[in-house]
Each structure stands twice: as structure tokens, then as C-alpha cells.
Coordinates of C-alpha atoms and ligand atoms in Angstrom, one line a residue:
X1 CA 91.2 63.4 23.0
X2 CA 92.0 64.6 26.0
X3 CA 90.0 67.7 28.2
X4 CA 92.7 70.5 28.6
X5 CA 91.4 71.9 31.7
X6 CA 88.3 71.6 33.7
X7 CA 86.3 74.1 31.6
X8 CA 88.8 73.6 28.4
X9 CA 87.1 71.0 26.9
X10 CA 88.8 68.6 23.8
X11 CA 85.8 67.3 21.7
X12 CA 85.8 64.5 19.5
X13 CA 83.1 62.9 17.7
X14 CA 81.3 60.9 20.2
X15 CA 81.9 63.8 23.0
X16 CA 79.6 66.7 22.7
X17 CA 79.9 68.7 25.7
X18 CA 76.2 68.7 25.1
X19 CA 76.2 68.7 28.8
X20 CA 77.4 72.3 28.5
X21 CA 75.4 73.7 26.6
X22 CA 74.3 77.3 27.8
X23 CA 71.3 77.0 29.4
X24 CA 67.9 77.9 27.3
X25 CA 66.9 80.9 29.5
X26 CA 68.4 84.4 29.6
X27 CA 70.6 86.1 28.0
X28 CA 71.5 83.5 25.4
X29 CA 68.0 82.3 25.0
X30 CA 66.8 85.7 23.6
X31 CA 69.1 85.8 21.3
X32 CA 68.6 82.0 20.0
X33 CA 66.3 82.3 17.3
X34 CA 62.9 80.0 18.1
X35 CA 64.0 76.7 16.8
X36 CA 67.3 77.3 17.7
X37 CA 69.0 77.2 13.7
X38 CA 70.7 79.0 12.2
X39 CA 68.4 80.9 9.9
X40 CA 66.0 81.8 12.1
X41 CA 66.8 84.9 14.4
X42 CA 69.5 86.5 12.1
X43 CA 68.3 89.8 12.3
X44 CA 68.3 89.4 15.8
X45 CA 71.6 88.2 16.7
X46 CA 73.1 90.9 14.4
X47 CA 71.3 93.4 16.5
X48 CA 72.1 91.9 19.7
X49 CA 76.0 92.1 18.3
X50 CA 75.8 95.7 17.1
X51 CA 74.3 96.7 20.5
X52 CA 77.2 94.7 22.1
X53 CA 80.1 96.9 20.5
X54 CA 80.6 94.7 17.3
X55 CA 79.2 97.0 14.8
X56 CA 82.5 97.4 13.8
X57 CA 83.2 94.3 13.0
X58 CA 80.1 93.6 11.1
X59 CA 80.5 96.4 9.0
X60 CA 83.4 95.3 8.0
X61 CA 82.6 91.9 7.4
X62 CA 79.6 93.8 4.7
X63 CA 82.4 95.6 3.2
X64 CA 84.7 92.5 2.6
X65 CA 82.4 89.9 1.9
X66 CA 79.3 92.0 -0.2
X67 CA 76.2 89.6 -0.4
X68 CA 73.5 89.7 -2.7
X69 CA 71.3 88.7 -4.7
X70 CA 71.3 86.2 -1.9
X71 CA 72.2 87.0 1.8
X72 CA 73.1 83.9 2.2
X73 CA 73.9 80.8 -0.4
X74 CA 73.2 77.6 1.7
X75 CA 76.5 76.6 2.5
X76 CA 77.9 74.7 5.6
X77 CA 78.7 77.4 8.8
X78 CA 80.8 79.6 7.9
X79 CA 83.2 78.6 10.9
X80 CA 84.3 75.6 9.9
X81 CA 86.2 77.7 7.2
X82 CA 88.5 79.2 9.6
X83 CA 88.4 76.2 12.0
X84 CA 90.0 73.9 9.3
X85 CA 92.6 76.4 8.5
X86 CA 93.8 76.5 11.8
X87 CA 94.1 72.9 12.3
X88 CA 96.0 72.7 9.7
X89 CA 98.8 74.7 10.7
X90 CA 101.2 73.2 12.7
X91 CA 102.1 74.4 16.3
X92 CA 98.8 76.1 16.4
X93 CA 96.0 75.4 18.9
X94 CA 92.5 76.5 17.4
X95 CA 89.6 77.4 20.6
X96 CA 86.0 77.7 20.0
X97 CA 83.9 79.7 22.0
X98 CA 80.0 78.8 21.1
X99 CA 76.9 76.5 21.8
X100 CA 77.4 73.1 22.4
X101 CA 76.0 72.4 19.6
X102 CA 78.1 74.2 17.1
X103 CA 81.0 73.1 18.7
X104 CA 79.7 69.2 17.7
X105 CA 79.0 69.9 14.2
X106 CA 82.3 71.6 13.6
X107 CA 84.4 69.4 15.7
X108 CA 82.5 66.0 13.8
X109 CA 83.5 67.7 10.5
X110 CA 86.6 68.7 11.2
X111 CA 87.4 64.6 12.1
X112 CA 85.5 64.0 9.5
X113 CA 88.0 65.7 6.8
X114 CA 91.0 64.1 9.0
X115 CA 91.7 66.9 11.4
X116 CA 93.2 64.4 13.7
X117 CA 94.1 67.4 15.6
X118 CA 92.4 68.9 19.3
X119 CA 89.7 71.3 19.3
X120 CA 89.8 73.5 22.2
X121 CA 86.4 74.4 23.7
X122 CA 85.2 77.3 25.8
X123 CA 81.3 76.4 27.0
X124 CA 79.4 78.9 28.3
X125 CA 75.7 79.0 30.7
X126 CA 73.4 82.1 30.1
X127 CA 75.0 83.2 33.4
X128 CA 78.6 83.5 32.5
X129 CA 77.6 84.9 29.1
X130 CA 75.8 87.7 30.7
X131 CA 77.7 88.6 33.8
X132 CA 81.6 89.0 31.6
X133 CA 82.7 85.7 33.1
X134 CA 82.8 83.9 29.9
X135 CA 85.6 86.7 28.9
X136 CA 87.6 85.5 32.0
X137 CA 87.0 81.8 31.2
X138 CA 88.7 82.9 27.9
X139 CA 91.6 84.2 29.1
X140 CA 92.0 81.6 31.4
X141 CA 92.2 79.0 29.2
X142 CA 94.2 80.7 27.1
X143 CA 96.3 81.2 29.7
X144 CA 97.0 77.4 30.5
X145 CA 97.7 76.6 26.8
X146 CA 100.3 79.0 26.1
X147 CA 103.0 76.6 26.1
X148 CA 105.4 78.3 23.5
X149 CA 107.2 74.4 23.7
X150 CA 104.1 73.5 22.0
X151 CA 102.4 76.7 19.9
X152 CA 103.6 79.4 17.9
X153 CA 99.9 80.8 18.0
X154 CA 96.7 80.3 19.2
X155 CA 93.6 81.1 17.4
X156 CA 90.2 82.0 19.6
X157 CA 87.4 82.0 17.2
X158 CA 83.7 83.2 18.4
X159 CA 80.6 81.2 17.2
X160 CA 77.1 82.6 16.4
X161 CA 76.0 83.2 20.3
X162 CA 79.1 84.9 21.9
X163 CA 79.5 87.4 18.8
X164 CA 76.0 88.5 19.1
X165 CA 76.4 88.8 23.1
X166 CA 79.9 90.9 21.9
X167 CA 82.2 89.1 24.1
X168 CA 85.7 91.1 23.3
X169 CA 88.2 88.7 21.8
X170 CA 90.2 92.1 21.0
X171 CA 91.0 92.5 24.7
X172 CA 92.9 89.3 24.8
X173 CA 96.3 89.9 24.9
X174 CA 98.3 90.3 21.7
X175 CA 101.1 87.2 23.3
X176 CA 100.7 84.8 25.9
X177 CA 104.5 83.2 26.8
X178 CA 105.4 84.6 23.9
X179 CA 102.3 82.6 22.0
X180 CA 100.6 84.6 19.8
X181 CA 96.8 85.2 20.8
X182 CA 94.8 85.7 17.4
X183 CA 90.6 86.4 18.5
X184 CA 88.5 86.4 15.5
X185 CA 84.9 86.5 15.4
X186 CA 83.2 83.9 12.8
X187 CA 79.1 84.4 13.1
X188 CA 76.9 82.6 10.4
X189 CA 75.1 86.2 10.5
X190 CA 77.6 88.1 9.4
X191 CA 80.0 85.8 6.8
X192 CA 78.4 85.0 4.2
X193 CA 80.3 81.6 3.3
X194 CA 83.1 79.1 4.7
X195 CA 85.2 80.5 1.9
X196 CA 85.7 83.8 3.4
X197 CA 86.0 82.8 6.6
X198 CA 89.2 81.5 5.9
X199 CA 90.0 84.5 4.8
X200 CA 89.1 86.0 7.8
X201 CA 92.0 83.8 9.6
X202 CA 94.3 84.0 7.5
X203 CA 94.2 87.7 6.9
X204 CA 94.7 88.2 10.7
X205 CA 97.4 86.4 10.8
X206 CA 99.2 88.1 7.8
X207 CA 98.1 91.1 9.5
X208 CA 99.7 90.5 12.6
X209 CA 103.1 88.9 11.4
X210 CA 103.2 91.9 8.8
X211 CA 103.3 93.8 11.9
X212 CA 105.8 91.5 13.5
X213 CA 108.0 91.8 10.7
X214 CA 107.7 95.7 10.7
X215 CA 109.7 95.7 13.9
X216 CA 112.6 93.4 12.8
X217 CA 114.1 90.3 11.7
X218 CA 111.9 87.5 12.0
X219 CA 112.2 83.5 11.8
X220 CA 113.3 81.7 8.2
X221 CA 110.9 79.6 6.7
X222 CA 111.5 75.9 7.3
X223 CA 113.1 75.4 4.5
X224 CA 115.0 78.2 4.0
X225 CA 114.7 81.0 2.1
X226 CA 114.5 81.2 -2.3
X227 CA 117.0 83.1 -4.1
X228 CA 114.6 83.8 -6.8
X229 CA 111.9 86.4 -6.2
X230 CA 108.5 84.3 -5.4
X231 CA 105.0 84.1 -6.4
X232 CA 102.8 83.7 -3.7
X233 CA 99.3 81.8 -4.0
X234 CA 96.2 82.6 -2.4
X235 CA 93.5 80.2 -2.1
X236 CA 93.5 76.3 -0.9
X237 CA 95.1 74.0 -3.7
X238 CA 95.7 70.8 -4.1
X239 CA 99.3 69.6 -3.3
X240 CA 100.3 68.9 -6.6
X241 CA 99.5 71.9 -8.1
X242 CA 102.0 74.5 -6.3
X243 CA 104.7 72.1 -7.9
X244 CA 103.1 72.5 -10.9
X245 CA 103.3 75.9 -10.6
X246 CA 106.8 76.2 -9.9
X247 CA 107.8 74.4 -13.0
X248 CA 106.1 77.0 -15.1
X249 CA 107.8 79.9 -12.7
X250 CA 111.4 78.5 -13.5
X251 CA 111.6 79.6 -16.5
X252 CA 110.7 83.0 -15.7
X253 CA 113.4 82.9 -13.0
X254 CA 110.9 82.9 -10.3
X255 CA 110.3 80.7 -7.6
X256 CA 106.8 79.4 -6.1
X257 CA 106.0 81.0 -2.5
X258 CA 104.0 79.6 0.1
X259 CA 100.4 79.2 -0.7
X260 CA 97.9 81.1 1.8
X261 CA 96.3 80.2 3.8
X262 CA 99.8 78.8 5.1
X263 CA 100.3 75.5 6.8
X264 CA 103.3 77.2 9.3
X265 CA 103.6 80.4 11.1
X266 CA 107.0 81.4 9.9
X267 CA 105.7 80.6 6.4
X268 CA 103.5 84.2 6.9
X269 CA 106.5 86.5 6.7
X270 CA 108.1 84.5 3.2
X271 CA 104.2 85.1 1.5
X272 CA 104.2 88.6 2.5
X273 CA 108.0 88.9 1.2
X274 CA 106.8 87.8 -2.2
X275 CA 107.5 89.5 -5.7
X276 CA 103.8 88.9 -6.5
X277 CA 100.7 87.6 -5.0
X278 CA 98.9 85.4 -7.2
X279 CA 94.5 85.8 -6.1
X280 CA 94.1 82.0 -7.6
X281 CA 91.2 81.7 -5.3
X282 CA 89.6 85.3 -6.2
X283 CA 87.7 86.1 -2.4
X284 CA 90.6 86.6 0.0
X285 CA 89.7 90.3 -0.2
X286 CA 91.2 90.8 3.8
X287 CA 94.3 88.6 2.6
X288 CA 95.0 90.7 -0.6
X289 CA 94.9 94.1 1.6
X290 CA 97.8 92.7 3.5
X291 CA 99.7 92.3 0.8
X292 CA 99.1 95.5 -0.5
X293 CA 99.6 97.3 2.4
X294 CA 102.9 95.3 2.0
X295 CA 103.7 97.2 -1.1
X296 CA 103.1 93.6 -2.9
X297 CA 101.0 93.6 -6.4
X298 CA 98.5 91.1 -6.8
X299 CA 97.1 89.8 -10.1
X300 CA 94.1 87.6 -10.5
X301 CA 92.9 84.2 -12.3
X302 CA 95.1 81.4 -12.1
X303 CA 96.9 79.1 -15.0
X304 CA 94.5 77.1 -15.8
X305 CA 94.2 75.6 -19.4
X306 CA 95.7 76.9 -22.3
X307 CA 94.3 80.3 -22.4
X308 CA 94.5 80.7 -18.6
X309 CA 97.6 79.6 -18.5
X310 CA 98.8 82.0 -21.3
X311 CA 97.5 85.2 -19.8
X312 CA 98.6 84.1 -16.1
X313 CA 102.1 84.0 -17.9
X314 CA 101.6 87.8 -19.3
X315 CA 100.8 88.9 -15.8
X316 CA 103.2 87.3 -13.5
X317 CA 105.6 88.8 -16.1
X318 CA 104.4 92.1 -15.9
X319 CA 104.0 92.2 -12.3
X320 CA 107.6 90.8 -11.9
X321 CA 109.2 93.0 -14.8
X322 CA 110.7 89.9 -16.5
X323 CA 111.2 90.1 -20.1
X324 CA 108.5 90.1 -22.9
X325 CA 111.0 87.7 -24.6
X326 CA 111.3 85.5 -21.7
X327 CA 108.2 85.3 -21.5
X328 CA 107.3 84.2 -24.5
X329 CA 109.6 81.6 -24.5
X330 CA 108.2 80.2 -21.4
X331 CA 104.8 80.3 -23.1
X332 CA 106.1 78.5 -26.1
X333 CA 107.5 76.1 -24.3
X334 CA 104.5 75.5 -22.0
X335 CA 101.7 75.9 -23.9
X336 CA 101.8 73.2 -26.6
X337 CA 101.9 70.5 -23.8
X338 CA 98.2 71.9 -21.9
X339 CA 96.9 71.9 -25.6
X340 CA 97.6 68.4 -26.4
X341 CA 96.7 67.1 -22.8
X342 CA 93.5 68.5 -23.3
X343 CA 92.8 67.4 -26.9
X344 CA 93.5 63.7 -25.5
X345 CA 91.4 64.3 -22.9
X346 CA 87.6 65.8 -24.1
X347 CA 84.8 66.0 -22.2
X348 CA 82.1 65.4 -23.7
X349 CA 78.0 66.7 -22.7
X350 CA 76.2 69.0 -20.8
X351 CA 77.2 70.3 -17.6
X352 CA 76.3 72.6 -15.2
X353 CA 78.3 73.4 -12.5
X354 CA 78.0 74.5 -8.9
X355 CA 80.2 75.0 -5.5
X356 CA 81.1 77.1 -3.2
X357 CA 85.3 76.6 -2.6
X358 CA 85.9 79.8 -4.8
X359 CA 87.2 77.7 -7.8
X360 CA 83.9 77.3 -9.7
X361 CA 85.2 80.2 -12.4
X362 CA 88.6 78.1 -12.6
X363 CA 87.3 75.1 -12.9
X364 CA 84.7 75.7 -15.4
X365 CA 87.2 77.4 -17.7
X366 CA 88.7 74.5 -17.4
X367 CA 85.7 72.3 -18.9
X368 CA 84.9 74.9 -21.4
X369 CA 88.5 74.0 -22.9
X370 CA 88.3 70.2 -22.6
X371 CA 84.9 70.5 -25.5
X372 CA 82.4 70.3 -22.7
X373 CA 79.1 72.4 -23.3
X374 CA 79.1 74.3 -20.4
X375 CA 75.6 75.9 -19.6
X376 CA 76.1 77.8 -15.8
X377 CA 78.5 78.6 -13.5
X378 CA 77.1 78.8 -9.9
X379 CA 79.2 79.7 -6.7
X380 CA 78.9 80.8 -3.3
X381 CA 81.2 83.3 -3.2
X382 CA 81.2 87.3 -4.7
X383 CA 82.0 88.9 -7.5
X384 CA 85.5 90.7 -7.4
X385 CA 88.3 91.8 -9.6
X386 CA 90.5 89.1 -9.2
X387 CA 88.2 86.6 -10.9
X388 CA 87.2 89.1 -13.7
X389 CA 89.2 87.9 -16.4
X390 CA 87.9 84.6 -16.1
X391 CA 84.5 85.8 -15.6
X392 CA 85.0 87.4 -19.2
X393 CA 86.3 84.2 -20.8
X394 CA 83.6 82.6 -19.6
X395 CA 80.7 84.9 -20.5
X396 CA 82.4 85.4 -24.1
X397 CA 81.6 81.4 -24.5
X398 CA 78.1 81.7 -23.6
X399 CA 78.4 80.4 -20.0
X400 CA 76.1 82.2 -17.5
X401 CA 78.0 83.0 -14.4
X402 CA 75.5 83.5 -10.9
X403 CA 77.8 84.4 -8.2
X404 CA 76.2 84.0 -4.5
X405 CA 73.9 81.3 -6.1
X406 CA 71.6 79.8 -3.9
X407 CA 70.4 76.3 -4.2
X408 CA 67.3 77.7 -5.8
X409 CA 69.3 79.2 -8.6
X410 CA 71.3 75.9 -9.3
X411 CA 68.4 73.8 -9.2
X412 CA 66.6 76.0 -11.6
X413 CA 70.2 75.8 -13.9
X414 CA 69.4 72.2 -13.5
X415 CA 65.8 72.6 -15.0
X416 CA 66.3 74.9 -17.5
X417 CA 69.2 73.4 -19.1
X418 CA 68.6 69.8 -18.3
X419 CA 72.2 68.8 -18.3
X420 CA 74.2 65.6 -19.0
X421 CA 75.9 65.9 -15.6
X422 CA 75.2 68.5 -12.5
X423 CA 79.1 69.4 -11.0
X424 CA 77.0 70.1 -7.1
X425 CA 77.0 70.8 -3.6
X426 CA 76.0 68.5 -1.1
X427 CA 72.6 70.1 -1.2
X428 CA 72.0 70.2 -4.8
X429 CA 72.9 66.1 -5.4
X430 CA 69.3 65.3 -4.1
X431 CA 67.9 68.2 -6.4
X432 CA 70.0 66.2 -9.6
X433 CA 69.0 62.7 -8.7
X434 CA 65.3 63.4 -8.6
X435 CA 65.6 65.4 -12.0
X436 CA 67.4 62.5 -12.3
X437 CA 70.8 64.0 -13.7
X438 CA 74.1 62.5 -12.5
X439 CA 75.8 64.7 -9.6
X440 CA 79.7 64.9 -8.7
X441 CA 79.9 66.8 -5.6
X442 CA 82.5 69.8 -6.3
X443 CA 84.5 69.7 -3.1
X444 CA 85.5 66.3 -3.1
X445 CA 85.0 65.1 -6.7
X446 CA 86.4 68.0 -8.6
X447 CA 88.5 70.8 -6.7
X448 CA 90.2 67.8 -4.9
X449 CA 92.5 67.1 -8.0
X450 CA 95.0 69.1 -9.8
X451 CA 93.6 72.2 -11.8
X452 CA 96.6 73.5 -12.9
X453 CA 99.1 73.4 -16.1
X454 CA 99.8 70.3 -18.0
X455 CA 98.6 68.3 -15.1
X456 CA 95.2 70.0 -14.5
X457 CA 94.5 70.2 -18.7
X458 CA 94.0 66.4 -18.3
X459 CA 92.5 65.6 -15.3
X460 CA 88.9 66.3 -14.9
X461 CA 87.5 63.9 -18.0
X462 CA 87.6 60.7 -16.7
X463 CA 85.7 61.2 -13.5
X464 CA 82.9 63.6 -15.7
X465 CA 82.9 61.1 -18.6
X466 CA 82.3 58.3 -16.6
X467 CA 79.8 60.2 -14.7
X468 CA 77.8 61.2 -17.4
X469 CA 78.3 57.2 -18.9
X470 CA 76.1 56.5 -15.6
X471 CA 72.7 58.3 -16.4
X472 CA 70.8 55.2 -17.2
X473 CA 71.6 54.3 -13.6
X474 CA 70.2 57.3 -12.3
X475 CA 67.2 57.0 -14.5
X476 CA 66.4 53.3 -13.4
X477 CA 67.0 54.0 -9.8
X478 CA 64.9 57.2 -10.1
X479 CA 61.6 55.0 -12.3
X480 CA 62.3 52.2 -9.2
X481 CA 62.5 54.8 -6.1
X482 CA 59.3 56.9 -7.9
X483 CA 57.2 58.9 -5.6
X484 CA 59.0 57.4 -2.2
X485 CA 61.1 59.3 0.4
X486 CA 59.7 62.5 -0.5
X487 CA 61.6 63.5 2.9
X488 CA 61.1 67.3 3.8
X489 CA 64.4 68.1 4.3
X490 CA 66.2 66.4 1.3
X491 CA 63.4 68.7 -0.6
X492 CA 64.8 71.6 1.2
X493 CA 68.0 70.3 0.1
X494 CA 69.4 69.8 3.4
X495 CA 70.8 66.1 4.6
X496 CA 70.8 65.0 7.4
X497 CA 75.0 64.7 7.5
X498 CA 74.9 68.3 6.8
X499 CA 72.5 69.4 9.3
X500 CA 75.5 67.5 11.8
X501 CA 77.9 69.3 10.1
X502 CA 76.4 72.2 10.3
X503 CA 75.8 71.9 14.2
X504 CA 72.8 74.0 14.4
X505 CA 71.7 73.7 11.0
X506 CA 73.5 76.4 9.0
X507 CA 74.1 74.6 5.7
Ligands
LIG1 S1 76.3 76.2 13.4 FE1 74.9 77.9 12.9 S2 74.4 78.8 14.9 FE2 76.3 77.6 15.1 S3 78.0 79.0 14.8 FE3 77.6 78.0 12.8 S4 76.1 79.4 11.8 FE4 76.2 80.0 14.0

């Protein structure tokens, strides 16, 4: 790592910048919250930020990203949503502007899940917070790392402290040496979840090359362009299932697109040229307007299973005005296959299962079709029509579907239904060990492998079967550990690595 000017600072695990941290007096210590978390003081910094001219953007953030019943599910901050999608596109430098603090948690994380990539760093003192020269400090830096050699863009994203203080990331300018300047404000009072802060991103940046390629020809995608009309897909997948995806498109004479959030600049203007943009991950509510305002349709669920599969088929069809014939075809062709991978591959108990990536509904339809008995459905994110369909499927079998779920609702899923295996969140596997139910964590253990087609229908019953084979483990360890470690936070459901990864405790 390596400091990109004197107040630029690179951070890496093991380099804080603690030593910058704005000082605990002032401006910025009013609008900390006493014990300096995350949860306490929201109400305050959100009215610090409306009296500091982002009103705007918090009533829009209300409008996008509804909450309730919960304000808030206990998820990690919401930054390190956007943060992640910017380091993973190439020639793109990501800047955070925030507490020292913050800036820790999400740089440790970010190594963590193999960023391997710089974060930029803008510190700040209660001084240059309140007197505008933070703003300048911006600029600055953004200035010196506008190397269009090196970047196509460069994404500015404000933290909890300079939202609420309203420092303008709107008055940077639109380029830099030709570098595009993208300011986005990410406060954990005002997004409700990671998951639709990548939204956030990456419907600024569809936004903004939407624009660009209003006023002419722009660049080719890397590897060229498809001479079949393309389905985009919204939503982080895993790698193999685009491919996937693209086999079941062929015979429909349609090509896959890119998937958004997009992993290249110049990949932006091919997903907004699409045919159809496929809401696989159903809360990229910013992203979808962008394609609309594009003239694009968009259709919901994703083709997961044999029934998903099927009516994902029947829309992309629709949407695309390719043949009923055709499509049926395809279907007959395709369908038999998902069947018989998930007849030979049953799973087999009780599960409940909760996350907050924005699969859960996907995922779960999934089980549901593999013979598991499939109790509750818990996730992080909203309700909204692209996930209606399989919210339907999924009621229809009996499963009870909480959307914002807190940890308090998936704990009392946990209780009421007492389940062979709890699919969790890092806060809910202490909650299923004491119960003691065997816990896979969602992110890692389940929406890290293929959901979809032929090579999803098979691939989620070894790593549940096996887990619900290990219950007597969790029993022993559970009679062995009895009435120890009855830490305070684990029984809040917090962890220690995710108070880290949370920086100041938002998770
Ligand atoms: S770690 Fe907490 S205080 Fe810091 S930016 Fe995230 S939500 Fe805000």
C-alpha cells in the first residue's frame, strides 16, 4: 500500500489512519452519537444532513430503499456495498471520505474478501469539516489521481459523518483529465442495507454513461459487441451462472449481457443497450430506473429451478417478442435436465433461511424444489415487484416470507420452528448454535455457488445435507459449553469480527 498524497491516505489492514481521526470536539463531535456507533445518534445525524442541504438525497434514499417493519435489519454498513463494487471494476479508483474508524472496518473487509486493490482516503479534523476545507481536500485529491493512463472513473463516496455535516460531493466536477468523478453519499442513517448501496453506485454510473451515450458514440465493450440482442442481469452472481444463463438464451437467439453491477466502465453502455433487463437480484430499484428511462423492459425473478426457470423462459420471451413456439422448445429442451438434477439431488429437513444479499427468495425457491421443508424466508432487503412472483411461489407452499427481517425475527423463526438447519447471517450463527441448530452462513456458504439452471438445481444438497448430518455435534458441543461465555455481545448477536467490519459498529 502505498499513501497517494500527503492527506490521500492508502489504508491496509494494519494502517488505520487512526492518527487522523477527526478530533472528538466540535462540529463532528455533536453529531457522533455518545458512544460513538452506529446506532446511536441516527436521528441526529439525519437532522444534521437535512439541515446541511442533503434533504434531497435522503428523501430519495426513503423513496428507493422503503424500510419497515424494521428501520434497520442488522446488517454490516451499508458502505461497504458500494465500496466492494467499486473495487471491483477495473481502472477505477474508489475514495472514502469518513471517520477513521470507518475507513478501518471497511478497508479490513474489503482485504478481507480479496480486494487486493487501494482504498483512497480523505481524513478530516472537526476544523476542516466545519470551516469547507474538507470539500477542497476533496477536490484536491481528486485532482492528483486523475490520471486517465490509469482510471476511467473515480468514485468519491461519503461515510456517516461528512453526509450528516452535508459536504457537496455534487459540486465536484463531472471529469477530471477526462476521468470521470462519480460523488455518492452512503450514510448508515439513510440506506437501509449493503445491498442497496450497491445499487446506489451502480445506478450512478448507469446514470451518467446513459448520459454519455445520449451525446454520441461511445467505447465497445472489451470484447466486442453481440449480434444477438442481450439480456442484461442485475444483481451480483456467481461466475458460473451468467454462462449458465447464456446457454439457456441461445436457443431463444439471445445472447447474455453484462451483469450489473459491471466489473468495466465501457461494459455500462452494452447493459443499458440490452433487449431486456433481467431484476435477478429484485432491489436495484435506482438501477432498473435507468434502464427504463433507457426505453429497456425489465422483468423480475430469475431461472432458478424448474418452475423458475420455466416462467423466466415465458418472460424473457415476451419481453424479447420471440416466438411462443420457440419458446417452448427451449423449455422442452431445458426443463427435463433441472428436473432430474434435482430429483438426484434432495434435500432433506427443516430449514429456515436468512440473509441479506437479495437472493434469499431465489434461493429458497430453490430448496423448496429440492424436497426440503422450508419453514421462513428472512431477508434484509424490501419488498418490490421484481421479486413478486417468487414471493407468490413461495407463500403458495406455505413458506412465510419477512422481508427487512431483523435478527429478532430470524431468531424467533429459529424458535418457533425449531429447524434441522438455520441458512444465517453472521449474527444469527451464535443465535443457532445456542438453540443448538446447525448454521451455514448465507453469504459465503450458499449464494457463493451457482443458483442457476441445470447447474444450480443440483448444487445446494450436499453442503445442507451434510450440515444437517452434523447436529449431534452441535448438541454435544452445546451440553459441554453449557452456561459459559454468555458474552453480551454474541447475545446481541454481534461478533467481534463484525463489529471490525463494521468500523464503528454498524452490523
Ligand atoms: S461504520 Fe457505521 S458510522 Fe461508519 S460509515 Fe458505516 S454506518 Fe456510518
Amino acid at each position: 500500500m502505498t499513501n497517494e498524497r500527503d492527506h490521500l491516505l492508502a489504508v491496509a489492514p494494519g494502517q488505520s489512519g487512526q492518527g487522523r481521526e477527526p478530533a472528538r470536539s466540535g462540529g463532528a463531535q455533536e453529531m457522533t452519537s455518545p458512544g460513538g456507533g452506529c446506532h446511536g445518534g441516527e436521528a441526529e445525524l439525519r437532522r444534521a444532513a437535512e439541515l446541511a442541504g442533503k434533504e434531497d438525497t435522503l428523501t430519495g434514499y426513503a423513496e428507493d430503499y422503503p424500510v419497515g417493519p424494521h428501520d434497520q435489519p442488522q446488517t454490516m454498513c451499508p458502505a461497504f456495498g458500494s465500496l466492494r463494487v467499486g473495487l471491483r471494476m477495473r481502472r477505477t479508483a474508489t475514495v472514502l471520505v469518513g471517520s477513521g474508524c470507518c475507513v478501518y472496518g471497511l478497508t479490513f473487509t474489503s482485504h478481507f474478501y480479496g480486494a487486493r486493490r487501494t482504498v483512497g482516503y480523505v481524513p478530516f479534523d472537526s476544523e476542516s469539516l466545519v470551516s469547507g476545507r474538507l470539500f477542497e481536500d476533496i477536490r484536491e485529491a481528486v485532482d492528483e489521481l486523475a490520471d486517465p493512463a490509469r482510471y476511467d472513473a473515480i468514485v468519491v463516496t461519503n461515510l456517516c459523518v461528512p453526509t450528516a455535516s452535508g459536504v457537496p460531493l455534487r459540486l465536484l466536477p463531472k471529469t477530471v483529465n477526462g476521468v470521470r468523478i462519480i460523488g455518492i453519499d452512503v450514510p448508515g442513517f439513510g440506506v437501509p442495507t449493503h445491498a442497496e448501496a450497491k445499487d446506489i453506485l451502480a445506478g450512478a454510473m448507469l446514470g451518467y454513461a446513459r448520459a454519455e451515450a445520449e451525446q454520441g458514440p461511445v467505447q465497445a465493450p472489451r470484447h466486442g459487441v453481440s449480434d444477438k440482442p442481450t439480456v442484461t442481469l442485475l444483481g451480483e452472481l456467481f461466475p458460473g451462472d451468467p454462462v449458465g444463463i447464456g446457454h439457456m438464451l441461445d436457443p431463444l437467439g439471445l445472447a447474455v449481457g453484462p451483469v450489473v453491477p459491471t466489473r468495466e466502465w465501457r461494459e455500462l453502455y452494452m447493459a443499458l443497450d440490452c433487449a431486456v433487463a433481467a431484476a435477478i437480484h429484485p432491489h436495484y430499484t435506482r438501477s432498473v430506473r435507468e434502464f427504463e428511462t433507457a426505453g429497456r423492459p425489465v422483468i423480475g425473478s430469475a431461472p432458478v429451478g424448474h418452475d423458475g426457470t420455466a416462467s423466466w423462459l415465458d418472460a424473457i420471451g415476451e419481453a424479447c417478442g420471440v416466438a411462443r413456439s420457440r419458446v417452448d422448445a427451449a423449455k422442452a429442451r431445458l426443463l427435463p435436465p433441472i428436473r432430474a438434477a434435482l430429483a438426484d439431488a434432495p434435500i432433506k429437513g427443516r430449514i429456515t433461511l436468512s440473509g441479506y444479499e437479495g437472493s434469499e427468495l431465489l434461493v429458497a425457491r430453490l430448496l423448496v424444489e429440492s424436497g426440503a421443508d422450508l419453514r421462513y424466508v428472512g431477508t434484509a432487503c424490501p419488498r418490490t415487484k421484481w421479486s413478486d412472483a417468487d414471493r407468490d411461489w413461495l407463500t403458495a407452499r406455505g413458506v412465510h416470507i419477512q422481508y427487512r427481517a431483523s435478527l429478532e425475527d430470524d431468531a424467533a423463526a429459529m424458535r418457533e420452528y425449531r429447524p434441522d438447519l438455520a441458512i444465517v447471517t453472521p449474527a444469527g450463527n451464535p443465535k443457532a448454535k445456542r438453540m443448538p441448530i446447525p448454521g451455514l452462513y448465507f453469504t459465503n456458504l450458499i449464494s457463493a455457488r451457482p443458483l442457476m439452471g441445470v447447474a444450480g438445481a443440483g448444487s445446494l444438497s450436499q453442503v445442507i445435507n451434510s450440515a444437517i448430518a452434523s447436529r449431534s455435534r452441535y448438541e454435544t458441543m452445546n451440553a459441554f459449553f453449557a452456561g459459559e461465555g454468555r458474552d453480551p455481545l454474541l447475545s446481541h448477536g454481534k461478533t467481534a469480527g463484525h463489529a471490525v467490519a463494521a468500523g464503528a459498529g454498524r452490523c
